[in-house]
Amino acid sequence: MSKFTEEVVKAYPKKVAKKRSKSIVINDPDSIPQIQSNVRTIPGIITQRGCTYAGCKGVVLGPTRDIVNITHGPIGCGFYSWLTRRNQTRADKPEMDNFIPYTFSTDMQDSNIVFGGEEKLKVAIREAVELFNPKGIAIFSTCPVGLIGDDVHRVARQMKEEFPGVNIFGFSCEGYRGVSQSAGHHIANNGLYKHLIGRNDNPTRKYKYAVNVLGEYNIGGDAFVIEDLFERIGVDIIATMSGNSTLEQFETAHTADFSLVMCHRSINYVAEMLETSFGIPWAKANFIGAEATAKTLRKVGQYFGDQELIDRIEEVIADEMKAVNAAIEKARAKTEGKTAMMFVGGSRAHHYQELFSELGMETLVAGYEFGHRDDYEGRRVIPTIQIDADSRNIEEITVYPDPTRYKPRKTEEELAQLREAFDIEFNEYKGMMNDMKKGTLVIDDLSHYEMEKLIELYKPDVFCAGIKEKYVVQKMGIPMKQLHNYDNGGPYAAFEGAINFYKDIEMIACSTIFKQMKAPWEREEVLEAEYVFN
Ligand code: CFM
Ligand code: HCA
């Protein structure tokens, strides 16, 4: 047991200590230990997790610009999941639909809870059609919807009959349905497959080769720089799921030649479905970090095996790396040897370690809020993961090869050759622990108390997490960087993004301002008194 685990579990009741110690492990990349994850949070412990609705509506469908996303529920759910994530969008032409500036909610009231909210939902859908005439409307269930039994799927079917030209569909993504956002990703992936993917066989294609970029949500403009990069190498992105995306992108995703999977936690289900149904191979990609970006682009060139494309990719990499190397050199003079900790969602705590190591900084401790064991330990552990009642609660859909459109883009032999020649790992990811040093700590679903203890014990130069942690960390005198919404920064993806990140981290991690900050009781003597009961 680590010094840290001993220290924190001392404060917990026995049962809590036992449970938490299974989620705090000392890493060894050569013999990856098992970590407890994707299980219920201990009530009252102050988790950083969010709910299933947030994962479905806020994360996966939220960034799409031309579907009206209606939250069926109290106003707070719709409001909080609207743009706080800084998911950006850019319509190709001004006349194109863009509903991102709006948040749509049925604004449920007490009377709807008592008498049912289906009629109010129908009114909302009629109003949305009248005002916006959208191509698609998605309905998202919040906790009360499940509790009172409103059937959003029935309403969607009825409304589709009323408005045959509009694709209307619902999600049973009530906040309580799973142990975290992760359940919402799964529900969203099922819905994308059932209601959108494969409905349009005619994508807009400019180039010979085309990919999907899955698990990229255009936070702070990340998808924009990735799109620019693909434009420069001359490869189409058919669908980004779901940063800067449109309904048409979802509907045509099945026509791509290859799926690149960024955040596997949130979208691996779609990657698999596209392969099973349509024969599109997928591989892990990473655009966070200059080296990682170069590696991903080279993977694309190797996959298509076209020398002209390979040469173009090398040119782009060589060109971009000039500015990257100059920026690294400048920042590294100050950042070398500094330390970081990161606790973010289900993939960034892994991906961002690349950027920190380019800055010569070491990640001492990292963890996800809601990652599964495979995100930590690698995909090979999936068959050994115990399916508990909470996971069983989420619909598993069975996917079959499409009778007319299943067309393997590569034969088994071709895939084997690519694996052999270039080390391209299809249907695989190795997880965060594989890339972390021996002896580093890995912690799942970090509690607020544990966070404070970590800071006291290890005093990192920068702590990366989200808005719930931000001000507590700063008040403890530690520089803090939000890796969810990037504070006001970004993009951080690809080469251009890496340079932005080096600059921002140099500024933050090398700032002494927070260290100079003293709480009032540290500056002056504190008056003490004893309280006596008579
Ligand atoms: Fe994937 Fe995400 Fe993440 Fe995620 Fe999220 Fe996010 Fe995140 Mo916040 S999809 S798992 S549910 S990379 S919203 S863009 S930053 S917790 S690490
Ligand atoms: C969510 C969204 C979130 C929250 C981030 C935070 C995001 O999980 O509902 O707690 O700061 O990235 O905006 O992860």
mmCIF file with all atom_site columns, N, CA, C and O in Angstrom, residues 447-463:
data_model
loop_
_atom_site.group_PDB
_atom_site.id
_atom_site.type_symbol
_atom_site.label_atom_id
_atom_site.label_alt_id
_atom_site.label_comp_id
_atom_site.label_asym_id
_atom_site.label_entity_id
_atom_site.label_seq_id
_atom_site.pdbx_PDB_ins_code
_atom_site.Cartn_x
_atom_site.Cartn_y
_atom_site.Cartn_z
_atom_site.occupancy
_atom_site.B_iso_or_equiv
_atom_site.pdbx_formal_charge
_atom_site.auth_seq_id
_atom_site.auth_comp_id
_atom_site.auth_asym_id
_atom_site.auth_atom_id
_atom_site.pdbx_PDB_model_num
ATOM 1  N N  . SER A 1 447 ? -11.567 11.497 -4.658  1.00 0.00 ? 447 SER A N  1
ATOM 2  C CA . SER A 1 447 ? -12.482 12.298 -3.835  1.00 0.00 ? 447 SER A CA 1
ATOM 3  C C  . SER A 1 447 ? -11.813 13.639 -3.512  1.00 0.00 ? 447 SER A C  1
ATOM 4  O O  . SER A 1 447 ? -10.603 13.787 -3.660  1.00 0.00 ? 447 SER A O  1
ATOM 5  N N  . HIS A 1 448 ? -12.602 14.568 -3.054  1.00 0.00 ? 448 HIS A N  1
ATOM 6  C CA . HIS A 1 448 ? -12.052 15.886 -2.722  1.00 0.00 ? 448 HIS A CA 1
ATOM 7  C C  . HIS A 1 448 ? -11.011 15.782 -1.606  1.00 0.00 ? 448 HIS A C  1
ATOM 8  O O  . HIS A 1 448 ? -9.965  16.413 -1.640  1.00 0.00 ? 448 HIS A O  1
ATOM 9  N N  . TYR A 1 449 ? -11.309 14.937 -0.637  1.00 0.00 ? 449 TYR A N  1
ATOM 10 C CA . TYR A 1 449 ? -10.371 14.778 0.483   1.00 0.00 ? 449 TYR A CA 1
ATOM 11 C C  . TYR A 1 449 ? -9.035  14.225 -0.012  1.00 0.00 ? 449 TYR A C  1
ATOM 12 O O  . TYR A 1 449 ? -7.956  14.702 0.356   1.00 0.00 ? 449 TYR A O  1
ATOM 13 N N  . GLU A 1 450 ? -9.124  13.226 -0.882  1.00 0.00 ? 450 GLU A N  1
ATOM 14 C CA . GLU A 1 450 ? -7.900  12.621 -1.426  1.00 0.00 ? 450 GLU A CA 1
ATOM 15 C C  . GLU A 1 450 ? -7.110  13.654 -2.228  1.00 0.00 ? 450 GLU A C  1
ATOM 16 O O  . GLU A 1 450 ? -5.880  13.674 -2.190  1.00 0.00 ? 450 GLU A O  1
ATOM 17 N N  . MET A 1 451 ? -7.824  14.496 -2.945  1.00 0.00 ? 451 MET A N  1
ATOM 18 C CA . MET A 1 451 ? -7.148  15.533 -3.728  1.00 0.00 ? 451 MET A CA 1
ATOM 19 C C  . MET A 1 451 ? -6.330  16.452 -2.813  1.00 0.00 ? 451 MET A C  1
ATOM 20 O O  . MET A 1 451 ? -5.165  16.748 -3.076  1.00 0.00 ? 451 MET A O  1
ATOM 21 N N  . GLU A 1 452 ? -6.937  16.861 -1.722  1.00 0.00 ? 452 GLU A N  1
ATOM 22 C CA . GLU A 1 452 ? -6.224  17.763 -0.806  1.00 0.00 ? 452 GLU A CA 1
ATOM 23 C C  . GLU A 1 452 ? -4.996  17.071 -0.224  1.00 0.00 ? 452 GLU A C  1
ATOM 24 O O  . GLU A 1 452 ? -3.930  17.668 -0.095  1.00 0.00 ? 452 GLU A O  1
ATOM 25 N N  . LYS A 1 453 ? -5.147  15.787 0.124   1.00 0.00 ? 453 LYS A N  1
ATOM 26 C CA . LYS A 1 453 ? -4.020  15.041 0.696   1.00 0.00 ? 453 LYS A CA 1
ATOM 27 C C  . LYS A 1 453 ? -2.880  14.900 -0.322  1.00 0.00 ? 453 LYS A C  1
ATOM 28 O O  . LYS A 1 453 ? -1.713  15.025 0.023   1.00 0.00 ? 453 LYS A O  1
ATOM 29 N N  . LEU A 1 454 ? -3.264  14.631 -1.584  1.00 0.00 ? 454 LEU A N  1
ATOM 30 C CA . LEU A 1 454 ? -2.243  14.494 -2.636  1.00 0.00 ? 454 LEU A CA 1
ATOM 31 C C  . LEU A 1 454 ? -1.422  15.778 -2.742  1.00 0.00 ? 454 LEU A C  1
ATOM 32 O O  . LEU A 1 454 ? -0.193  15.734 -2.839  1.00 0.00 ? 454 LEU A O  1
ATOM 33 N N  . ILE A 1 455 ? -2.130  16.892 -2.730  1.00 0.00 ? 455 ILE A N  1
ATOM 34 C CA . ILE A 1 455 ? -1.442  18.188 -2.875  1.00 0.00 ? 455 ILE A CA 1
ATOM 35 C C  . ILE A 1 455 ? -0.532  18.443 -1.678  1.00 0.00 ? 455 ILE A C  1
ATOM 36 O O  . ILE A 1 455 ? 0.618   18.843 -1.826  1.00 0.00 ? 455 ILE A O  1
ATOM 37 N N  . GLU A 1 456 ? -1.047  18.153 -0.486  1.00 0.00 ? 456 GLU A N  1
ATOM 38 C CA . GLU A 1 456 ? -0.214  18.362 0.714   1.00 0.00 ? 456 GLU A CA 1
ATOM 39 C C  . GLU A 1 456 ? 1.051   17.512 0.667   1.00 0.00 ? 456 GLU A C  1
ATOM 40 O O  . GLU A 1 456 ? 2.139   17.961 0.987   1.00 0.00 ? 456 GLU A O  1
ATOM 41 N N  . LEU A 1 457 ? 0.893   16.264 0.238   1.00 0.00 ? 457 LEU A N  1
ATOM 42 C CA . LEU A 1 457 ? 2.029   15.339 0.260   1.00 0.00 ? 457 LEU A CA 1
ATOM 43 C C  . LEU A 1 457 ? 3.040   15.577 -0.852  1.00 0.00 ? 457 LEU A C  1
ATOM 44 O O  . LEU A 1 457 ? 4.241   15.502 -0.637  1.00 0.00 ? 457 LEU A O  1
ATOM 45 N N  . TYR A 1 458 ? 2.542   15.836 -2.081  1.00 0.00 ? 458 TYR A N  1
ATOM 46 C CA . TYR A 1 458 ? 3.464   15.873 -3.232  1.00 0.00 ? 458 TYR A CA 1
ATOM 47 C C  . TYR A 1 458 ? 3.683   17.253 -3.830  1.00 0.00 ? 458 TYR A C  1
ATOM 48 O O  . TYR A 1 458 ? 4.555   17.411 -4.680  1.00 0.00 ? 458 TYR A O  1
ATOM 49 N N  . LYS A 1 459 ? 2.902   18.226 -3.432  1.00 0.00 ? 459 LYS A N  1
ATOM 50 C CA . LYS A 1 459 ? 3.056   19.603 -3.938  1.00 0.00 ? 459 LYS A CA 1
ATOM 51 C C  . LYS A 1 459 ? 3.440   19.668 -5.436  1.00 0.00 ? 459 LYS A C  1
ATOM 52 O O  . LYS A 1 459 ? 4.556   20.067 -5.781  1.00 0.00 ? 459 LYS A O  1
ATOM 53 N N  . PRO A 1 460 ? 2.521   19.302 -6.329  1.00 0.00 ? 460 PRO A N  1
ATOM 54 C CA . PRO A 1 460 ? 2.865   19.343 -7.760  1.00 0.00 ? 460 PRO A CA 1
ATOM 55 C C  . PRO A 1 460 ? 3.002   20.777 -8.252  1.00 0.00 ? 460 PRO A C  1
ATOM 56 O O  . PRO A 1 460 ? 2.478   21.700 -7.621  1.00 0.00 ? 460 PRO A O  1
ATOM 57 N N  . ASP A 1 461 ? 3.687   20.951 -9.380  1.00 0.00 ? 461 ASP A N  1
ATOM 58 C CA . ASP A 1 461 ? 3.821   22.296 -9.950  1.00 0.00 ? 461 ASP A CA 1
ATOM 59 C C  . ASP A 1 461 ? 2.565   22.718 -10.685 1.00 0.00 ? 461 ASP A C  1
ATOM 60 O O  . ASP A 1 461 ? 2.318   23.901 -10.876 1.00 0.00 ? 461 ASP A O  1
ATOM 61 N N  . VAL A 1 462 ? 1.812   21.729 -11.157 1.00 0.00 ? 462 VAL A N  1
ATOM 62 C CA . VAL A 1 462 ? 0.522   22.066 -11.761 1.00 0.00 ? 462 VAL A CA 1
ATOM 63 C C  . VAL A 1 462 ? -0.452  20.913 -11.530 1.00 0.00 ? 462 VAL A C  1
ATOM 64 O O  . VAL A 1 462 ? -0.078  19.740 -11.580 1.00 0.00 ? 462 VAL A O  1
ATOM 65 N N  . PHE A 1 463 ? -1.689  21.279 -11.206 1.00 0.00 ? 463 PHE A N  1
ATOM 66 C CA . PHE A 1 463 ? -2.734  20.279 -10.971 1.00 0.00 ? 463 PHE A CA 1
ATOM 67 C C  . PHE A 1 463 ? -3.794  20.486 -12.051 1.00 0.00 ? 463 PHE A C  1
ATOM 68 O O  . PHE A 1 463 ? -4.292  21.592 -12.236 1.00 0.00 ? 463 PHE A O  1
#
